[in-house]
Short mmCIF file of C-alpha atoms in Angstrom, two decimals:
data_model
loop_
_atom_site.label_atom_id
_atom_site.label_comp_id
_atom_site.label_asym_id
_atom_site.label_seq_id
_atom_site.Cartn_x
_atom_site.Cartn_y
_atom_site.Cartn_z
CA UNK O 4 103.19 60.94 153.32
CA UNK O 5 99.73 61.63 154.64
CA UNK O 6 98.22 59.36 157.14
CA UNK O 7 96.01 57.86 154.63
CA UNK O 8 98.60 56.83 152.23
CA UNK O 9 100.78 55.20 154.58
CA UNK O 10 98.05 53.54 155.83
CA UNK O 11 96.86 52.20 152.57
CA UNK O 12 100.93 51.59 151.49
CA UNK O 13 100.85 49.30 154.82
CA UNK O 14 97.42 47.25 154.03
CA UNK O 15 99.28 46.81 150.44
CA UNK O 16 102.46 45.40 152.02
CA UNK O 17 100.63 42.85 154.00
CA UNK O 18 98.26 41.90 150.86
CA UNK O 19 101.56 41.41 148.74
CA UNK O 20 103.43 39.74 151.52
CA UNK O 21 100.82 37.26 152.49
CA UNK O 22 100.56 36.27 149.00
CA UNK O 23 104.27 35.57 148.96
CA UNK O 24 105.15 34.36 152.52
CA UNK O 25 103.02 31.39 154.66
CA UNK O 26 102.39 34.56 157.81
CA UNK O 27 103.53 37.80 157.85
CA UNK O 28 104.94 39.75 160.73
CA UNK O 29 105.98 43.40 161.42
CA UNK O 30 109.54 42.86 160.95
CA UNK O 31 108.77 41.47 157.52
CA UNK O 32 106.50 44.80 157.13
CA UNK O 33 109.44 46.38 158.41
CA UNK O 34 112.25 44.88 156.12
CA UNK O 35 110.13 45.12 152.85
CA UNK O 36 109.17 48.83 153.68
CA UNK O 37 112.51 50.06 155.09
CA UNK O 38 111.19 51.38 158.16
CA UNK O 39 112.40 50.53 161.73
CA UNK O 40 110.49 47.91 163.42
CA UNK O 41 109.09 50.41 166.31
CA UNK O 42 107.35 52.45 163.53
CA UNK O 43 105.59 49.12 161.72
CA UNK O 44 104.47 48.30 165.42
CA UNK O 45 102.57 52.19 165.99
CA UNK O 46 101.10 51.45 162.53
CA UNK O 47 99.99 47.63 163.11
CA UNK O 48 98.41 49.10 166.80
CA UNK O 49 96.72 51.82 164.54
CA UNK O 50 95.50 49.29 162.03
CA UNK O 51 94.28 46.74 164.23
CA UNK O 52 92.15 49.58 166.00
CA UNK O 53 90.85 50.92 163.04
CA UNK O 54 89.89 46.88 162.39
CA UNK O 55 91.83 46.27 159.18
CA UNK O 56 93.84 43.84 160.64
CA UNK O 57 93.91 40.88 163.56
CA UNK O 58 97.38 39.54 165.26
CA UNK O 59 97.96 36.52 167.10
CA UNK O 60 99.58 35.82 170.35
CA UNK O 61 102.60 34.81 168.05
CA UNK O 62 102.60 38.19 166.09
CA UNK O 63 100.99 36.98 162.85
CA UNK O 64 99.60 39.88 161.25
CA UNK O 65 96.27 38.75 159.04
CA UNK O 66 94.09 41.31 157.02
CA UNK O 67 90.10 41.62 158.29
CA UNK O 68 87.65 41.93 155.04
CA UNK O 69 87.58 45.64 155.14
CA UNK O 70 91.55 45.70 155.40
CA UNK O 71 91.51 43.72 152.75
CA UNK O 72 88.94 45.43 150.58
CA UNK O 73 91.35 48.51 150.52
CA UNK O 74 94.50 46.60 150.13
CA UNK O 75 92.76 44.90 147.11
CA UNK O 76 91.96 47.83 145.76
CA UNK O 77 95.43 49.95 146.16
CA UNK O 78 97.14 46.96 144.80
CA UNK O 79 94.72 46.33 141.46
CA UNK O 80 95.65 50.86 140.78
CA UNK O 81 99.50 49.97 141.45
CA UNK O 82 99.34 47.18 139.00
CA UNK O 83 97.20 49.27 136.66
CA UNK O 84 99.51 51.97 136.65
CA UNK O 85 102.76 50.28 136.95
CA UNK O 86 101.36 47.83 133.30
CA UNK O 87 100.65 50.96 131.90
CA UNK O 88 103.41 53.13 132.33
CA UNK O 89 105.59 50.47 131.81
CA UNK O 90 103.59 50.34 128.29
CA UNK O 91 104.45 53.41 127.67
CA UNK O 92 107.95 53.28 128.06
CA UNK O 93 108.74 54.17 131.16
CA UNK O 94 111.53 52.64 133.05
CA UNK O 95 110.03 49.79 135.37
CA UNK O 96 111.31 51.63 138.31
CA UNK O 97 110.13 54.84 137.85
CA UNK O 98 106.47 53.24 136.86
CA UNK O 99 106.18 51.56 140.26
CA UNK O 100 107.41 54.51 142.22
CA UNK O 101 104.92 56.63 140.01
CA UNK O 102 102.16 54.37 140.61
CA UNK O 103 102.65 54.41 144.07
CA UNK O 104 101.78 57.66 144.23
CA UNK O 105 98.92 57.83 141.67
CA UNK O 106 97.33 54.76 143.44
CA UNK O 107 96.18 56.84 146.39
CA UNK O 108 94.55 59.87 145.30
CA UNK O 109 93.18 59.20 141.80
CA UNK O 110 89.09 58.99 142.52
CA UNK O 111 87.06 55.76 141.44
CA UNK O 112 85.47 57.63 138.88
CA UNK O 113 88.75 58.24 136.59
CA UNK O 114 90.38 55.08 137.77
CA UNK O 115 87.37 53.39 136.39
CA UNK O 116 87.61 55.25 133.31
CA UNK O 117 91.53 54.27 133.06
CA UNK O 118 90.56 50.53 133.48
CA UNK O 119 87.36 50.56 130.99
CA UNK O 120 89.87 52.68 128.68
CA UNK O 121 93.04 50.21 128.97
CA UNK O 122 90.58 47.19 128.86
CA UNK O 123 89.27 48.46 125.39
CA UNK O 124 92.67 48.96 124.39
CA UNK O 125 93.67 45.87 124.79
CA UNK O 126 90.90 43.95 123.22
CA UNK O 127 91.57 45.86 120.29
#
């Protein structure tokens, strides 16, 4: 996975999880991405330098607005893609695994074009 991806696949995880849980935490990050608990804290230290995230003294782990600009915007392509494939047929599993991938290297341009596409599609 290249450092970007996981990066983004973390911001994701704590955008999901804080929509589903009252804080968030690394072992939740942890348990949710099945990676050991010393890994999530490496990434956290890495996010919170790079600014995309703040942490209390307690170890609540809260997006910044620029962490949560990308994390919006990973999670809006996996939904995209995962509706879509899904549309298409695709097993649900394999759609979200699929989209996982897709999310993080399709450009804005064609994502755009996917969206404007699918949106037309629908209103049809």
């Amino acid at each position: 996975m290249k450092s970007n991806e996981s990066s983004e696949d973390y911001l994701e995880t704590i955008l999901v999880l804080s929509r589903e849980k009252p804080v968030v935490r690394s072992v939740d990050i942890a348990d949710r991405l099945g990676y050991k608990k010393s890994s999530v804290s490496v990434a956290m230290k890495h996010q919170r330098e790079a600014g995309n995230i703040t942490v209390t003294p307690e170890g609540f782990i809260y997006l910044t607005r620029s962490g949560l600009q990308i994390a919006e915007r990973i999670y809006e392509r996996h939904i995209t893609f995962t509706d879509w494939l899904t549309s298409l047929g695709v097993d649900p599993v394999v759609a979200a695994n699929d989209a996982c991938r897709m999310e993080h290297f399709i450009s804005e341009e064609s994502f755009g074009a996917i969206k404007e596409y699918l949106n037309k599609e629908h209103a049809d």
